[in-house]
mmCIF file of C-alpha atoms in Angstrom:
data_model
loop_
_atom_site.group_PDB
_atom_site.id
_atom_site.type_symbol
_atom_site.label_atom_id
_atom_site.label_comp_id
_atom_site.label_asym_id
_atom_site.label_seq_id
_atom_site.Cartn_x
_atom_site.Cartn_y
_atom_site.Cartn_z
ATOM 1 C CA MET A 1 -21.318 14.560 26.167
ATOM 2 C CA LEU A 2 -24.887 15.073 27.260
ATOM 3 C CA HIS A 3 -26.251 14.385 23.826
ATOM 4 C CA PRO A 4 -25.497 11.953 20.973
ATOM 5 C CA ARG A 5 -22.375 12.664 19.010
ATOM 6 C CA TYR A 6 -22.079 11.955 15.350
ATOM 7 C CA PHE A 7 -18.591 11.173 14.083
ATOM 8 C CA LEU A 8 -17.739 12.533 10.646
ATOM 9 C CA SER A 9 -14.529 12.389 8.641
ATOM 10 C CA PHE A 10 -13.387 14.018 5.551
ATOM 11 C CA LEU A 11 -11.213 12.958 2.638
ATOM 12 C CA LEU A 12 -7.862 14.694 2.770
ATOM 13 C CA LEU A 13 -7.111 17.274 0.090
ATOM 14 C CA MET A 14 -10.686 17.326 -1.220
ATOM 15 C CA ALA A 15 -11.515 19.918 -3.847
ATOM 16 C CA VAL A 16 -12.465 23.067 -2.007
ATOM 17 C CA HIS A 17 -15.143 24.434 -4.248
ATOM 18 C CA MET A 18 -17.504 21.458 -4.298
ATOM 19 C CA ALA A 19 -20.708 21.872 -6.172
ATOM 20 C CA GLY A 20 -23.214 23.292 -3.717
ATOM 21 C CA ALA A 21 -20.591 23.900 -0.988
ATOM 22 C CA GLN A 22 -21.510 26.520 1.608
ATOM 23 C CA THR A 23 -19.251 28.154 4.200
ATOM 24 C CA VAL A 24 -20.769 27.768 7.667
ATOM 25 C CA ALA A 25 -18.079 29.313 9.886
ATOM 26 C CA ARG A 26 -14.552 30.730 9.930
ATOM 27 C CA ILE A 27 -12.535 29.748 12.984
ATOM 28 C CA THR A 28 -9.209 30.765 14.527
ATOM 29 C CA VAL A 29 -7.203 28.756 17.076
ATOM 30 C CA ASN A 30 -4.322 30.369 18.975
ATOM 31 C CA THR A 31 -2.032 27.975 20.844
ATOM 32 C CA GLY A 32 -1.096 30.618 23.414
ATOM 33 C CA ALA A 33 1.871 30.162 25.738
ATOM 34 C CA TYR A 34 2.115 26.372 25.511
ATOM 35 C CA ALA A 35 3.116 23.790 22.926
ATOM 36 C CA ARG A 36 0.211 21.582 21.868
ATOM 37 C CA TYR A 37 0.109 17.915 20.959
ATOM 38 C CA ASN A 38 -3.057 16.414 19.471
ATOM 39 C CA THR A 39 -4.987 18.877 21.616
ATOM 40 C CA PRO A 40 -8.803 18.660 21.606
ATOM 41 C CA VAL A 41 -10.542 21.942 20.725
ATOM 42 C CA SER A 42 -14.195 22.912 20.253
ATOM 43 C CA PHE A 43 -16.195 25.649 18.567
ATOM 44 C CA ALA A 44 -19.814 26.442 19.441
ATOM 45 C CA LEU A 45 -22.281 26.646 16.567
ATOM 46 C CA GLY A 46 -24.917 28.516 18.522
ATOM 47 C CA LYS A 47 -28.466 27.974 17.336
ATOM 48 C CA VAL A 48 -27.465 26.164 14.154
ATOM 49 C CA ASN A 49 -29.562 23.055 13.636
ATOM 50 C CA VAL A 50 -26.753 20.522 13.344
ATOM 51 C CA ASN A 51 -29.084 17.660 12.499
ATOM 52 C CA SER A 52 -30.074 19.460 9.302
ATOM 53 C CA LEU A 53 -26.459 19.860 8.149
ATOM 54 C CA LYS A 54 -25.097 17.007 6.063
ATOM 55 C CA GLY A 55 -21.528 16.731 4.891
ATOM 56 C CA LEU A 56 -19.864 19.204 7.240
ATOM 57 C CA VAL A 57 -16.187 19.525 6.334
ATOM 58 C CA LEU A 58 -13.637 21.378 8.454
ATOM 59 C CA TYR A 59 -10.642 22.645 6.466
ATOM 60 C CA GLN A 60 -7.366 23.840 7.936
ATOM 61 C CA LEU A 61 -6.011 26.709 5.823
ATOM 62 C CA ASN A 62 -2.278 26.764 5.220
ATOM 63 C CA ASN A 63 -0.513 29.100 2.777
ATOM 64 C CA GLY A 64 -3.272 28.947 0.228
ATOM 65 C CA SER A 65 -3.879 25.194 0.530
ATOM 66 C CA ARG A 66 -6.633 23.428 2.435
ATOM 67 C CA GLN A 67 -6.570 20.133 4.261
ATOM 68 C CA ALA A 68 -9.681 18.452 5.583
ATOM 69 C CA VAL A 69 -9.621 17.679 9.315
ATOM 70 C CA PRO A 70 -11.592 14.910 11.046
ATOM 71 C CA VAL A 71 -14.248 16.448 13.318
ATOM 72 C CA ARG A 72 -17.265 15.422 15.275
ATOM 73 C CA VAL A 73 -20.509 17.304 15.589
ATOM 74 C CA GLU A 74 -22.267 17.680 18.927
ATOM 75 C CA THR A 75 -25.866 18.630 19.553
ATOM 76 C CA GLY A 76 -27.469 20.542 22.429
ATOM 77 C CA PRO A 77 -25.646 22.911 22.445
ATOM 78 C CA ALA A 78 -24.426 22.587 18.877
ATOM 79 C CA ALA A 79 -20.638 22.456 18.510
ATOM 80 C CA ILE A 80 -17.826 20.818 16.621
ATOM 81 C CA THR A 81 -14.788 19.181 18.243
ATOM 82 C CA TRP A 82 -11.489 18.210 16.633
ATOM 83 C CA GLN A 83 -7.828 17.758 17.545
ATOM 84 C CA LEU A 84 -4.843 19.816 16.503
ATOM 85 C CA ALA A 85 -2.666 17.602 14.324
ATOM 86 C CA GLY A 86 0.564 16.509 15.988
ATOM 87 C CA GLU A 87 2.797 18.978 17.818
ATOM 88 C CA VAL A 88 2.089 22.695 17.399
ATOM 89 C CA LYS A 89 4.454 25.310 18.842
ATOM 90 C CA PRO A 90 3.457 28.079 21.294
ATOM 91 C CA GLY A 91 2.188 31.343 19.853
ATOM 92 C CA VAL A 92 0.892 29.801 16.634
ATOM 93 C CA THR A 93 -2.389 30.885 15.036
ATOM 94 C CA LEU A 94 -4.304 28.339 12.952
ATOM 95 C CA GLN A 95 -7.118 29.187 10.559
ATOM 96 C CA TYR A 96 -10.057 26.930 9.700
ATOM 97 C CA GLU A 97 -13.144 27.065 7.539
ATOM 98 C CA LEU A 98 -16.225 24.960 8.233
ATOM 99 C CA VAL A 99 -18.033 24.059 5.035
ATOM 100 C CA LYS A 100 -21.325 22.337 4.370
ATOM 101 C CA GLY A 101 -20.553 20.004 1.492
ATOM 102 C CA LYS A 102 -22.695 18.051 -0.871
ATOM 103 C CA GLU A 103 -22.174 14.655 0.748
ATOM 104 C CA GLU A 104 -21.122 13.365 4.127
ATOM 105 C CA THR A 105 -17.938 11.314 4.146
ATOM 106 C CA THR A 106 -17.100 8.465 6.527
ATOM 107 C CA LEU A 107 -14.331 8.102 9.076
ATOM 108 C CA PRO A 108 -11.799 5.317 8.390
ATOM 109 C CA ASP A 109 -12.238 2.438 10.831
ATOM 110 C CA ASN A 110 -8.751 2.907 12.280
ATOM 111 C CA GLU A 111 -9.582 6.501 13.309
ATOM 112 C CA ARG A 112 -13.059 6.087 14.752
ATOM 113 C CA VAL A 113 -13.995 5.956 18.433
ATOM 114 C CA THR A 114 -16.646 3.267 18.826
ATOM 115 C CA VAL A 115 -18.580 1.618 21.623
ATOM 116 C CA GLU A 116 -19.454 -2.062 22.005
ATOM 117 C CA ASP A 117 -22.286 -3.032 24.347
ATOM 118 C CA ASP A 118 -22.576 -6.690 25.386
ATOM 119 C CA HIS A 119 -25.547 -5.976 27.694
ATOM 120 C CA ARG A 120 -23.299 -6.234 30.750
ATOM 121 C CA THR A 121 -20.418 -3.896 29.980
ATOM 122 C CA LEU A 122 -19.622 -1.044 27.613
ATOM 123 C CA THR A 123 -16.223 -1.182 25.882
ATOM 124 C CA VAL A 124 -14.874 1.968 24.235
ATOM 125 C CA LEU A 125 -12.387 1.498 21.396
ATOM 126 C CA ALA A 126 -10.104 3.919 19.560
ATOM 127 C CA GLY A 127 -9.800 2.338 16.140
ATOM 128 C CA ASN A 128 -9.373 -1.370 16.848
ATOM 129 C CA HIS A 129 -7.788 -0.772 20.257
ATOM 130 C CA PRO A 130 -9.872 -1.162 23.430
ATOM 131 C CA VAL A 131 -9.347 1.833 25.725
ATOM 132 C CA LEU A 132 -11.597 1.134 28.702
ATOM 133 C CA ARG A 133 -14.563 -0.928 29.799
ATOM 134 C CA TYR A 134 -17.441 0.325 31.958
ATOM 135 C CA GLN A 135 -19.264 -2.229 34.112
ATOM 136 C CA TYR A 136 -22.902 -1.191 34.263
ATOM 137 C CA THR A 137 -24.438 -4.435 35.491
ATOM 138 C CA VAL A 138 -23.789 -5.663 39.015
ATOM 139 C CA MET A 139 -20.459 -7.422 39.521
ATOM 140 C CA GLU A 140 -20.792 -10.183 42.069
ATOM 141 C CA PRO A 141 -17.944 -10.781 44.524
ATOM 142 C CA PRO A 142 -15.912 -14.006 44.281
ATOM 143 C CA PRO A 143 -17.655 -17.181 45.556
ATOM 144 C CA GLY A 144 -17.777 -17.328 49.323
ATOM 145 C CA VAL A 145 -17.199 -13.582 49.766
ATOM 146 C CA ASP A 146 -19.789 -11.395 51.496
ATOM 147 C CA THR A 147 -22.421 -10.293 48.969
ATOM 148 C CA ALA A 148 -22.244 -6.777 50.429
ATOM 149 C CA PHE A 149 -19.293 -6.275 48.074
ATOM 150 C CA ARG A 150 -21.416 -6.497 44.931
ATOM 151 C CA ARG A 151 -21.723 -3.296 42.909
ATOM 152 C CA SER A 152 -21.880 -1.666 39.477
ATOM 153 C CA GLY A 153 -20.706 1.600 37.942
ATOM 154 C CA PHE A 154 -16.916 1.381 37.584
ATOM 155 C CA ILE A 155 -14.189 1.156 34.928
ATOM 156 C CA HIS A 156 -12.224 -2.076 34.486
ATOM 157 C CA PRO A 157 -10.137 -2.822 32.609
ATOM 158 C CA ALA A 158 -8.425 0.367 31.508
ATOM 159 C CA TRP A 159 -5.797 -0.476 28.901
ATOM 160 C CA THR A 160 -2.634 0.983 27.444
ATOM 161 C CA PRO A 161 -2.363 1.218 23.641
ATOM 162 C CA GLY A 162 -0.310 -1.991 23.777
ATOM 163 C CA GLY A 163 -3.195 -3.832 25.424
ATOM 164 C CA LYS A 164 -1.751 -3.961 28.938
ATOM 165 C CA VAL A 165 -4.266 -3.828 31.797
ATOM 166 C CA LEU A 166 -3.756 -1.017 34.304
ATOM 167 C CA THR A 167 -6.521 -1.778 36.804
ATOM 168 C CA ASN A 168 -7.508 -4.421 39.332
ATOM 169 C CA ILE A 169 -10.871 -5.234 40.958
ATOM 170 C CA GLN A 170 -11.960 -7.138 44.058
ATOM 171 C CA PRO A 171 -8.447 -7.831 45.369
ATOM 172 C CA LYS A 172 -8.427 -10.065 48.459
ATOM 173 C CA ASP A 173 -7.073 -7.258 50.647
ATOM 174 C CA HIS A 174 -9.864 -4.855 49.574
ATOM 175 C CA TYR A 175 -12.849 -6.525 47.920
ATOM 176 C CA HIS A 176 -14.504 -3.109 47.643
ATOM 177 C CA HIS A 177 -11.810 -1.777 45.269
ATOM 178 C CA TYR A 178 -13.135 -1.558 41.728
ATOM 179 C CA GLY A 179 -10.603 -0.528 39.093
ATOM 180 C CA ILE A 180 -11.324 3.153 38.545
ATOM 181 C CA TRP A 181 -14.117 4.460 40.752
ATOM 182 C CA ASN A 182 -14.895 7.363 43.089
ATOM 183 C CA PRO A 183 -17.413 6.780 45.906
ATOM 184 C CA TRP A 184 -17.383 8.921 49.044
ATOM 185 C CA THR A 185 -16.442 7.463 52.404
ATOM 186 C CA ASP A 186 -17.535 9.547 55.391
ATOM 187 C CA THR A 187 -20.744 11.477 54.645
ATOM 188 C CA GLU A 188 -23.721 12.859 56.534
ATOM 189 C CA PHE A 189 -27.229 12.656 55.087
ATOM 190 C CA GLU A 190 -30.497 13.334 56.901
ATOM 191 C CA GLY A 191 -28.952 12.776 60.319
ATOM 192 C CA GLU A 192 -27.174 9.536 59.404
ATOM 193 C CA THR A 193 -23.537 8.747 58.690
ATOM 194 C CA VAL A 194 -23.248 7.004 55.345
ATOM 195 C CA ASP A 195 -20.237 5.239 53.778
ATOM 196 C CA PHE A 196 -20.590 4.672 50.030
ATOM 197 C CA TRP A 197 -17.029 3.301 49.774
ATOM 198 C CA ASN A 198 -16.685 0.567 52.408
ATOM 199 C CA LEU A 199 -19.461 -1.688 51.196
ATOM 200 C CA LYS A 200 -19.172 -4.169 54.044
ATOM 201 C CA LYS A 201 -20.680 -1.576 56.391
ATOM 202 C CA ARG A 202 -23.951 -1.869 54.435
ATOM 203 C CA SER A 203 -24.718 1.808 54.920
ATOM 204 C CA GLY A 204 -24.552 2.750 51.252
ATOM 205 C CA THR A 205 -23.472 1.844 47.744
ATOM 206 C CA VAL A 206 -23.231 3.236 44.203
ATOM 207 C CA ARG A 207 -25.374 1.877 41.359
ATOM 208 C CA PHE A 208 -25.581 2.424 37.650
ATOM 209 C CA SER A 209 -28.977 3.872 36.703
ATOM 210 C CA ARG A 210 -29.053 4.585 32.952
ATOM 211 C CA PHE A 211 -27.097 5.780 29.935
ATOM 212 C CA ASN A 212 -27.650 9.241 28.521
ATOM 213 C CA SER A 213 -25.257 8.606 25.643
ATOM 214 C CA LYS A 214 -23.127 5.770 24.307
ATOM 215 C CA THR A 215 -21.272 7.490 21.486
ATOM 216 C CA GLY A 216 -17.594 8.489 21.519
ATOM 217 C CA GLY A 217 -17.426 7.233 25.075
ATOM 218 C CA PHE A 218 -20.430 7.303 27.363
ATOM 219 C CA ASN A 219 -22.512 9.421 29.688
ATOM 220 C CA ALA A 220 -24.037 7.442 32.549
ATOM 221 C CA LEU A 221 -26.182 8.317 35.536
ATOM 222 C CA GLN A 222 -25.113 6.681 38.795
ATOM 223 C CA GLU A 223 -26.989 6.762 42.086
ATOM 224 C CA HIS A 224 -25.453 7.006 45.544
ATOM 225 C CA VAL A 225 -27.877 4.879 47.521
ATOM 226 C CA VAL A 226 -28.350 5.085 51.292
ATOM 227 C CA PHE A 227 -29.423 1.973 53.178
ATOM 228 C CA LYS A 228 -31.645 3.481 55.856
ATOM 229 C CA LYS A 229 -31.743 2.036 59.367
ATOM 230 C CA ASN A 230 -35.421 1.174 58.931
ATOM 231 C CA GLY A 231 -34.556 -1.178 56.071
ATOM 232 C CA THR A 232 -35.519 1.133 53.196
ATOM 233 C CA GLU A 233 -33.315 2.715 50.547
ATOM 234 C CA LYS A 234 -32.996 6.322 49.451
ATOM 235 C CA VAL A 235 -30.926 7.966 46.731
ATOM 236 C CA ALA A 236 -28.903 10.786 48.293
ATOM 237 C CA MET A 237 -26.872 11.886 45.275
ATOM 238 C CA ASN A 238 -27.128 11.575 41.535
ATOM 239 C CA GLU A 239 -23.824 11.456 39.726
ATOM 240 C CA GLU A 240 -23.284 11.844 36.011
ATOM 241 C CA TRP A 241 -20.183 10.173 34.613
ATOM 242 C CA ASP A 242 -19.094 11.734 31.341
ATOM 243 C CA VAL A 243 -16.257 9.741 29.747
ATOM 244 C CA ASP A 244 -14.994 11.101 26.440
ATOM 245 C CA VAL A 245 -12.386 9.103 24.484
ATOM 246 C CA TYR A 246 -10.214 10.690 21.801
ATOM 247 C CA PRO A 247 -8.807 9.028 18.662
ATOM 248 C CA TYR A 248 -5.580 7.036 19.064
ATOM 249 C CA ASP A 249 -2.518 9.144 18.227
ATOM 250 C CA GLY A 250 -0.213 6.164 17.670
ATOM 251 C CA LYS A 251 1.518 6.550 21.051
ATOM 252 C CA THR A 252 -1.005 7.152 23.841
ATOM 253 C CA PHE A 253 -4.670 6.922 24.692
ATOM 254 C CA MET A 254 -6.338 10.103 25.915
ATOM 255 C CA TRP A 255 -9.709 10.292 27.615
ATOM 256 C CA ASP A 256 -11.561 12.778 29.771
ATOM 257 C CA PHE A 257 -13.417 11.792 32.930
ATOM 258 C CA THR A 258 -15.973 14.222 34.358
ATOM 259 C CA SER A 259 -18.112 13.636 37.442
ATOM 260 C CA ARG A 260 -21.130 15.871 38.061
ATOM 261 C CA LEU A 261 -22.776 15.539 41.463
ATOM 262 C CA GLN A 262 -26.245 16.726 42.432
ATOM 263 C CA CYS A 263 -28.341 16.220 45.544
ATOM 264 C CA ALA A 264 -31.127 13.770 44.712
ATOM 265 C CA THR A 265 -33.537 15.190 47.303
ATOM 266 C CA ALA A 266 -34.303 18.465 49.043
ATOM 267 C CA SER A 267 -31.735 17.491 51.686
ATOM 268 C CA PRO A 268 -28.086 18.557 51.482
ATOM 269 C CA ILE A 269 -25.283 16.050 51.942
ATOM 270 C CA THR A 270 -21.949 16.721 53.605
ATOM 271 C CA LEU A 271 -18.844 14.949 52.371
ATOM 272 C CA ASN A 272 -16.778 14.964 55.533
ATOM 273 C CA GLN A 273 -13.038 15.376 55.731
ATOM 274 C CA TYR A 274 -11.506 11.923 55.333
ATOM 275 C CA ARG A 275 -8.348 10.447 53.812
ATOM 276 C CA TYR A 276 -10.288 8.572 51.102
ATOM 277 C CA GLY A 277 -13.221 9.646 49.010
ATOM 278 C CA GLY A 278 -14.502 10.968 45.706
ATOM 279 C CA GLY A 279 -12.338 12.476 43.021
ATOM 280 C CA PHE A 280 -10.605 9.853 40.903
ATOM 281 C CA ALA A 281 -9.263 6.586 42.339
ATOM 282 C CA ILE A 282 -7.397 3.684 40.754
ATOM 283 C CA ARG A 283 -6.385 0.307 42.139
ATOM 284 C CA GLY A 284 -3.393 -0.722 40.083
ATOM 285 C CA ASN A 285 -2.622 -3.998 38.353
ATOM 286 C CA ALA A 286 -1.923 -6.794 40.845
ATOM 287 C CA GLU A 287 1.516 -7.397 39.290
ATOM 288 C CA TRP A 288 2.737 -4.006 40.457
ATOM 289 C CA ASN A 289 4.642 -3.783 43.732
ATOM 290 C CA ASN A 290 7.145 -1.505 45.437
ATOM 291 C CA GLU A 291 10.027 -2.912 43.399
ATOM 292 C CA ASN A 292 8.653 -2.725 39.855
ATOM 293 C CA SER A 293 6.459 0.404 39.942
ATOM 294 C CA ALA A 294 6.670 4.073 40.836
ATOM 295 C CA VAL A 295 4.457 7.062 41.567
ATOM 296 C CA LEU A 296 5.309 10.647 40.754
ATOM 297 C CA THR A 297 3.325 13.847 41.351
ATOM 298 C CA SER A 298 3.556 17.311 39.821
ATOM 299 C CA GLU A 299 5.391 18.430 42.960
ATOM 300 C CA GLY A 300 8.077 15.756 42.607
ATOM 301 C CA LYS A 301 6.663 13.534 45.329
ATOM 302 C CA THR A 302 6.943 9.721 45.193
ATOM 303 C CA ARG A 303 5.473 6.809 47.134
ATOM 304 C CA LYS A 304 7.826 7.749 49.959
ATOM 305 C CA ASN A 305 6.217 11.143 50.551
ATOM 306 C CA ALA A 306 3.271 11.796 48.175
ATOM 307 C CA ASP A 307 0.447 10.872 50.524
ATOM 308 C CA SER A 308 -1.500 13.887 51.859
ATOM 309 C CA THR A 309 0.311 16.334 49.578
ATOM 310 C CA HIS A 310 -1.440 18.385 46.898
ATOM 311 C CA ALA A 311 -0.826 17.825 43.198
ATOM 312 C CA ARG A 312 -1.929 18.914 39.736
ATOM 313 C CA TRP A 313 -1.083 15.556 38.210
ATOM 314 C CA LEU A 314 -0.336 12.031 39.360
ATOM 315 C CA LYS A 315 1.632 9.469 37.339
ATOM 316 C CA ILE A 316 1.679 5.735 38.018
ATOM 317 C CA ALA A 317 3.925 3.460 35.956
ATOM 318 C CA GLY A 318 5.631 0.125 36.303
ATOM 319 C CA ASN A 319 6.687 -3.106 34.692
ATOM 320 C CA LEU A 320 4.239 -5.903 33.972
ATOM 321 C CA LYS A 321 5.116 -9.309 32.569
ATOM 322 C CA ASP A 322 4.702 -7.948 29.030
ATOM 323 C CA GLY A 323 6.520 -4.650 29.562
ATOM 324 C CA LEU A 324 6.083 -1.173 30.988
ATOM 325 C CA ALA A 325 2.633 0.329 31.407
ATOM 326 C CA GLY A 326 1.331 3.461 33.028
ATOM 327 C CA LEU A 327 -1.131 6.281 33.233
ATOM 328 C CA LEU A 328 -1.038 9.992 33.905
ATOM 329 C CA ILE A 329 -4.030 11.582 35.670
ATOM 330 C CA LEU A 330 -4.492 15.335 35.258
ATOM 331 C CA SER A 331 -6.699 17.213 37.720
ATOM 332 C CA ALA A 332 -8.471 20.307 36.367
ATOM 333 C CA PRO A 333 -7.658 23.628 38.076
ATOM 334 C CA ALA A 334 -11.389 24.294 38.558
ATOM 335 C CA ASN A 335 -11.830 21.172 40.695
ATOM 336 C CA PHE A 336 -12.774 21.524 44.358
ATOM 337 C CA ARG A 337 -9.742 22.445 46.492
ATOM 338 C CA ALA A 338 -7.393 22.390 43.484
ATOM 339 C CA PRO A 339 -4.583 21.525 43.436
ATOM 340 C CA GLN A 340 -6.223 18.561 45.111
ATOM 341 C CA PRO A 341 -4.754 16.408 47.865
ATOM 342 C CA VAL A 342 -3.767 12.876 46.937
ATOM 343 C CA ARG A 343 -3.999 9.556 48.717
ATOM 344 C CA VAL A 344 -1.099 7.313 47.707
ATOM 345 C CA TRP A 345 -0.264 4.078 49.464
ATOM 346 C CA PRO A 346 3.311 4.293 50.750
ATOM 347 C CA GLU A 347 5.806 1.677 49.601
ATOM 348 C CA LYS A 348 5.400 -0.602 52.604
ATOM 349 C CA ASP A 349 1.584 -0.535 52.726
ATOM 350 C CA GLN A 350 -0.426 -3.523 51.493
ATOM 351 C CA HIS A 351 2.678 -5.498 50.480
ATOM 352 C CA GLY A 352 3.646 -2.767 48.045
ATOM 353 C CA GLN A 353 0.431 -2.873 46.012
ATOM 354 C CA VAL A 354 -0.465 0.300 44.092
ATOM 355 C CA PHE A 355 -3.345 2.597 44.949
ATOM 356 C CA GLY A 356 -3.570 6.274 44.036
ATOM 357 C CA MET A 357 -6.288 8.886 43.999
ATOM 358 C CA PHE A 358 -7.237 12.515 44.047
ATOM 359 C CA SER A 359 -9.215 12.934 47.262
ATOM 360 C CA PRO A 360 -10.872 16.396 47.345
ATOM 361 C CA THR A 361 -12.052 16.038 50.959
ATOM 362 C CA LYS A 362 -8.826 14.642 52.386
ATOM 363 C CA ASP A 363 -8.253 17.822 54.347
ATOM 364 C CA TYR A 364 -11.542 19.734 54.037
ATOM 365 C CA SER A 365 -15.274 18.929 54.310
ATOM 366 C CA TRP A 366 -17.641 19.775 51.446
ATOM 367 C CA THR A 367 -21.401 20.314 51.739
ATOM 368 C CA LEU A 368 -23.470 19.880 48.577
ATOM 369 C CA GLN A 369 -26.666 21.913 48.381
ATOM 370 C CA PRO A 370 -29.857 20.928 46.507
ATOM 371 C CA GLY A 371 -30.301 22.510 43.095
ATOM 372 C CA LYS A 372 -26.592 22.891 42.412
ATOM 373 C CA THR A 373 -24.211 20.860 40.258
ATOM 374 C CA TYR A 374 -20.694 20.089 41.444
ATOM 375 C CA THR A 375 -18.198 19.155 38.731
ATOM 376 C CA GLN A 376 -14.867 17.359 38.988
ATOM 377 C CA SER A 377 -12.849 16.914 35.765
ATOM 378 C CA TYR A 378 -9.791 14.792 35.023
ATOM 379 C CA ARG A 379 -7.879 13.832 31.898
ATOM 380 C CA VAL A 380 -6.179 10.448 31.612
ATOM 381 C CA ILE A 381 -3.205 9.584 29.387
ATOM 382 C CA THR A 382 -2.223 5.902 29.187
ATOM 383 C CA PHE A 383 1.077 4.746 27.714
ATOM 384 C CA ASP A 384 3.529 1.898 27.097
ATOM 385 C CA LYS A 385 6.627 4.113 26.978
ATOM 386 C CA ASP A 386 7.220 6.082 30.155
ATOM 387 C CA LEU A 387 6.560 9.813 30.247
ATOM 388 C CA THR A 388 9.037 12.248 31.727
ATOM 389 C CA ALA A 389 8.022 14.823 34.310
ATOM 390 C CA GLU A 390 8.434 17.480 31.616
ATOM 391 C CA GLN A 391 6.050 15.633 29.310
ATOM 392 C CA ALA A 392 3.532 15.211 32.117
ATOM 393 C CA GLU A 393 3.744 18.925 32.887
ATOM 394 C CA ALA A 394 3.170 19.744 29.221
ATOM 395 C CA TYR A 395 0.070 17.551 29.167
ATOM 396 C CA TRP A 396 -1.272 19.319 32.256
ATOM 397 C CA ASN A 397 -0.633 22.789 30.837
ATOM 398 C CA ASP A 398 -2.438 21.744 27.669
ATOM 399 C CA PHE A 399 -5.416 20.524 29.707
ATOM 400 C CA ALA A 400 -5.497 23.385 32.204
ATOM 401 C CA HIS A 401 -4.821 26.176 29.701
ATOM 402 C CA PRO A 402 -6.516 25.148 26.444
ATOM 403 C CA PRO A 403 -5.937 27.011 23.195
ATOM 404 C CA LYS A 404 -8.090 30.057 22.529
ATOM 405 C CA VAL A 405 -10.770 29.337 19.927
ATOM 406 C CA THR A 406 -12.599 32.225 18.254
ATOM 407 C CA GLY A 407 -14.637 32.544 15.116
ATOM 408 C CA ARG A 408 -17.859 33.597 13.529
ATOM 409 C CA LEU A 409 -20.747 31.952 11.797
ATOM 410 C CA VAL A 410 -21.308 32.912 8.178
ATOM 411 C CA LYS A 411 -24.916 33.755 7.489
#
């Protein structure tokens, strides 16, 4: 989501041969070895000038009939993205035709992904349902608490489709915990040890810098700032947060979280082996404890034994005052040290409060070199009705082994 995205929708069962209609591409999707459920897929349009195309309509072809499919058009590089409708069995081949119509249609309000900016936070909604909120201005700590704990660049709240809050910020036991966030703890930069996580040390912090996009989610640049011993500041790493929210399927929210790290100077930075740091971290709702919540990993581990194990996915769920709520976090197989180690607070830690994360450097140091980009990708599913381990595994297979998309442009 490096560039603006324009959301288009198309009237179902439109007449195929519109006056002036022009076929742009023919596309095939093969589901492969896994069942698919509302799976996101994309097709590159190459050098096509998307901005000059009005009224793009994607049709799914089915036994001689055509049904228009909601899509979105991306620029730089040009591509279209859509979701397979409902559940599709393994080994199925789907045919599509991309047509340039006479007029552009509009997406119904209850299907659109929109963004609301109140000049302090960015809230992403799927239809009328808030999915997550990104805090891009500085959040001050509670009155009387050390101002070292102030920071920006985190997600809170993250919601379930039923409106239940999954995250917690600035808890009294850890004022530096901020909903969903991913700073690094033990690092080395230009001869100094820097902690971007434990803010009270005053050796570093993370700050929002700017938005690159605020459509369909957001793309934000964050800076990992070093507080030098001589009193100056220096940005050691630039991090791009790419958060892409998908339309509401009536049961779950789905969104992708991608972190891209780059050295901000000619100096490398080493992310030392440490039990916390980077990846994807969540501090759970304060109502959760060791009696009303549970953690499960892809390897069958729980809060009793998950910590320091490796996992492809991590599920956190529990009862809140208004019912069950949870989220499933999928870690991409291309991530550093995948399947990545996890940090999960055991049941007796912190009075049973919930904390879970993928920590890529939990058992291995990682040196980032100037001029290179280091990408970590995760998919998040939030829900109000608990997911089974089999369902979680199916979601991961769908994410890790996407359908095969082929096609050709029609000149």
